[in-house]
Coordinates of C-alpha atoms in Angstrom, one line a residue:
M1 CA -0.3 0.2 -0.4
T2 CA 1.2 4.2 -0.3
G3 CA -0.2 7.3 0.0
I4 CA 1.1 8.7 -2.5
D5 CA -1.7 9.3 -4.6
K6 CA -2.0 12.3 -4.1
R7 CA -4.9 14.3 -5.6
P8 CA -6.8 18.1 -5.0
V9 CA -9.8 18.5 -2.5
D10 CA -12.4 21.0 -2.1
G11 CA -12.8 22.9 0.7
P12 CA -10.2 23.4 3.9
V13 CA -8.1 20.5 5.0
A14 CA -7.1 20.9 9.0
V15 CA -3.2 20.6 9.3
A16 CA -1.4 19.8 12.7
A17 CA 2.0 17.7 13.5
P18 CA 1.1 14.2 13.5
G19 CA 3.7 12.7 15.8
P20 CA 7.1 11.2 15.7
K21 CA 7.4 9.0 12.2
G22 CA 7.0 5.4 12.9
T23 CA 3.1 5.8 13.0
G24 CA 2.2 6.6 9.2
A25 CA 1.2 9.8 10.7
V26 CA 1.5 13.4 8.2
G27 CA 0.7 16.9 8.8
L28 CA -2.9 17.4 6.2
A29 CA -6.3 15.0 7.9
G30 CA -7.1 12.0 5.8
D31 CA -3.3 11.3 4.7
R32 CA -1.1 8.7 6.3
A33 CA 1.9 7.5 4.9
Y34 CA 2.3 3.5 4.5
D35 CA 6.3 3.3 4.5
V36 CA 6.7 4.4 8.5
K37 CA 10.6 3.8 8.6
H38 CA 11.2 6.4 5.7
H39 CA 8.3 9.4 5.7
G40 CA 5.5 10.8 8.0
G41 CA 6.6 12.1 11.4
F42 CA 7.1 16.0 12.5
D43 CA 10.0 16.4 9.4
Q44 CA 7.8 15.1 6.9
A45 CA 4.9 16.2 8.0
V46 CA 4.2 17.7 4.5
Y47 CA 5.3 17.6 1.1
A48 CA 5.3 20.8 -1.3
Y49 CA 6.6 20.9 -4.6
A50 CA 6.3 23.0 -7.8
R51 CA 4.2 23.7 -10.2
E52 CA 7.2 25.4 -12.5
D53 CA 8.6 22.1 -11.7
L54 CA 5.9 20.3 -13.4
D55 CA 6.0 22.0 -16.1
G56 CA 9.4 21.0 -16.7
W57 CA 9.0 17.1 -16.2
E58 CA 6.2 17.5 -18.1
A59 CA 7.8 19.3 -21.3
R60 CA 11.0 16.8 -19.9
L61 CA 8.4 13.3 -20.4
G62 CA 6.4 14.7 -22.7
R63 CA 2.7 13.9 -20.2
S64 CA 1.3 16.2 -18.6
L65 CA 1.5 15.6 -15.1
A66 CA -1.9 16.5 -12.9
N67 CA -1.3 18.4 -8.8
G68 CA -0.1 15.9 -6.9
V69 CA 1.3 13.9 -9.0
F70 CA 4.6 13.3 -7.0
G71 CA 2.8 12.9 -4.4
E72 CA 2.5 16.2 -2.8
N73 CA 0.3 17.5 -0.5
L74 CA 1.2 21.5 -1.9
T75 CA 1.5 22.3 -5.9
T76 CA 3.3 25.7 -5.4
L77 CA 2.5 28.7 -7.9
G78 CA 5.1 31.1 -7.6
L79 CA 6.9 30.0 -4.7
D80 CA 10.8 28.6 -5.2
V81 CA 10.5 25.8 -2.7
N82 CA 13.6 24.0 -4.0
G83 CA 15.5 27.0 -3.2
A84 CA 13.7 27.9 0.3
L85 CA 16.2 28.1 3.2
I86 CA 15.3 25.2 5.9
G87 CA 14.0 26.7 8.6
E88 CA 11.9 28.5 6.3
R89 CA 8.7 29.6 7.3
W90 CA 5.7 30.0 5.0
R91 CA 1.9 31.6 7.2
I92 CA -1.1 29.3 4.7
G93 CA -4.3 30.6 5.2
P94 CA -5.2 32.7 8.3
D95 CA -3.5 30.1 10.5
A96 CA -0.8 27.4 9.1
V97 CA 2.8 28.2 9.7
L98 CA 4.5 25.9 8.4
E99 CA 8.1 25.1 8.4
V100 CA 11.1 24.2 5.8
S101 CA 12.4 20.6 6.9
C102 CA 14.9 19.2 4.3
A103 CA 14.5 18.3 0.3
R104 CA 12.8 14.9 -0.5
I105 CA 14.9 11.8 -1.3
P106 CA 12.8 10.6 -4.4
C107 CA 12.2 5.9 -4.0
A108 CA 11.6 3.0 -5.3
T109 CA 7.4 4.0 -5.0
F110 CA 8.0 7.0 -6.5
Q111 CA 9.2 4.8 -9.2
G112 CA 7.1 2.1 -9.9
W113 CA 4.0 4.9 -9.4
L114 CA 4.5 7.1 -12.1
E115 CA 6.3 4.2 -14.2
R116 CA 8.9 5.0 -15.6
E117 CA 12.0 3.2 -15.5
G118 CA 15.2 5.1 -14.6
W119 CA 12.2 7.6 -13.3
I120 CA 14.2 7.8 -9.7
K121 CA 18.4 8.2 -11.0
Q122 CA 16.8 10.7 -14.0
F123 CA 14.7 12.8 -10.4
T124 CA 18.2 13.0 -8.6
Q125 CA 20.3 14.3 -11.0
A126 CA 17.5 16.9 -12.2
A127 CA 17.9 17.6 -8.2
R128 CA 14.6 19.7 -8.1
P129 CA 13.5 17.6 -5.0
G130 CA 10.5 19.5 -3.2
A131 CA 10.8 20.2 0.6
Y132 CA 9.1 18.3 3.4
L133 CA 7.8 20.9 6.1
R134 CA 6.8 20.2 9.6
V135 CA 3.8 21.9 11.3
I136 CA 4.4 25.1 13.5
E137 CA 1.0 26.4 14.3
P138 CA -2.4 24.0 13.2
G139 CA -4.9 25.0 11.2
E140 CA -6.9 24.9 8.0
I141 CA -6.1 25.1 4.6
R142 CA -8.0 25.2 1.2
A143 CA -6.8 25.2 -2.3
A144 CA -5.7 28.9 -3.8
D145 CA -4.3 29.9 -0.4
P146 CA -1.7 32.7 -0.9
V147 CA 1.5 31.5 0.7
E148 CA 3.7 34.3 2.6
I149 CA 7.2 33.5 4.0
V150 CA 7.0 34.9 7.4
H151 CA 11.1 34.2 8.6
R152 CA 13.8 33.0 6.7
P153 CA 17.5 32.2 9.1
H154 CA 20.1 33.4 8.4
H155 CA 22.1 30.8 6.6
D156 CA 22.5 29.3 2.7
V157 CA 21.2 25.7 3.2
T158 CA 18.8 26.1 0.6
V159 CA 16.2 23.6 -0.1
A160 CA 18.3 22.2 -2.6
L161 CA 21.5 22.3 -1.4
V162 CA 20.5 20.1 1.6
F163 CA 19.2 17.5 -1.5
R164 CA 22.5 17.8 -3.2
A165 CA 24.7 17.0 -0.4
M166 CA 22.4 14.0 0.4
T167 CA 22.3 11.8 -3.2
L168 CA 25.1 13.6 -5.3
E169 CA 27.5 16.2 -4.0
P170 CA 28.1 14.4 -0.8
Q171 CA 31.3 16.6 0.3
L172 CA 28.3 19.8 0.2
L173 CA 28.0 17.8 3.7
P174 CA 29.4 20.1 6.4
R175 CA 27.7 23.6 4.7
L176 CA 23.9 22.0 6.4
L177 CA 25.6 22.1 9.2
V178 CA 24.8 25.5 10.2
A179 CA 21.0 24.7 9.1
E180 CA 19.6 24.5 13.0
A181 CA 16.2 23.6 12.2
L182 CA 17.6 20.7 9.5
P183 CA 16.6 17.0 11.7
E184 CA 18.4 15.4 13.3
E185 CA 19.6 12.4 10.9
G186 CA 20.8 15.3 8.3
K187 CA 22.8 17.0 10.8
E188 CA 24.3 13.7 12.2
L189 CA 25.3 12.6 8.5
A190 CA 26.7 16.1 8.0
R191 CA 28.6 15.4 11.6
R192 CA 30.1 12.3 10.6
R193 CA 31.2 13.3 7.3
T194 CA 33.1 16.5 9.2
S195 CA 34.2 14.1 11.5
P196 CA 38.0 13.3 11.0

C-alpha cells in the first residue's frame, strides 16, 4: 500500500503536527504514510512541490502531470520551493505555519508510481526535489490560499543544497550544519562527514 496518490480537494483541510515517525501519521487530515520507516512524522508532515517544476517535467517527459502526482500535499505556484531555506517558515491561510525541514529523497515507490524506468536517477540528477515541512502552528488550509514567507533564517542552506549534499555531492554535507532546523538524521550525517 502507498499514500503517494494525492488528489486535489475542495474545501478546507486540517493541518496539525503528526507526532513522531513510525506511525504513518502525516500533517494533513485524511492522509497517511505507509512506509513508516522513511515517511511521515514531525519532519515530514507536509510535502510541497512547485507547479513550475511539474511543468518542466511535463516538457521533459512528454506527458501531462496533474497537481499531486509526485505525492505532494501542496502544489505551489510562484514560490521557489527548492530555493527555500531550511528553517524558513510559511504561513498558509489565516492560521497554519509550516517550516521547511528537508528535501525529498526519491524512492522505489515514486519510480513505480510514475511507471518510468530510471526515474530515481533522472529525478536525482535534476535536483528539483521539493520540500518537506513540519507544522509549527496548526490550522486549516484551502486550495488557492496564499503562502507568505514569515521567517527566513540567516544561513544559505536551501532545499536544493541539502538534496545535492545527500545524493550527488556528499562533499557539501559539512555546509548543512549551520541549518539548525535540519532534522537530526541529516545533522548526524553531516557531522560524520565533518569528523576527522
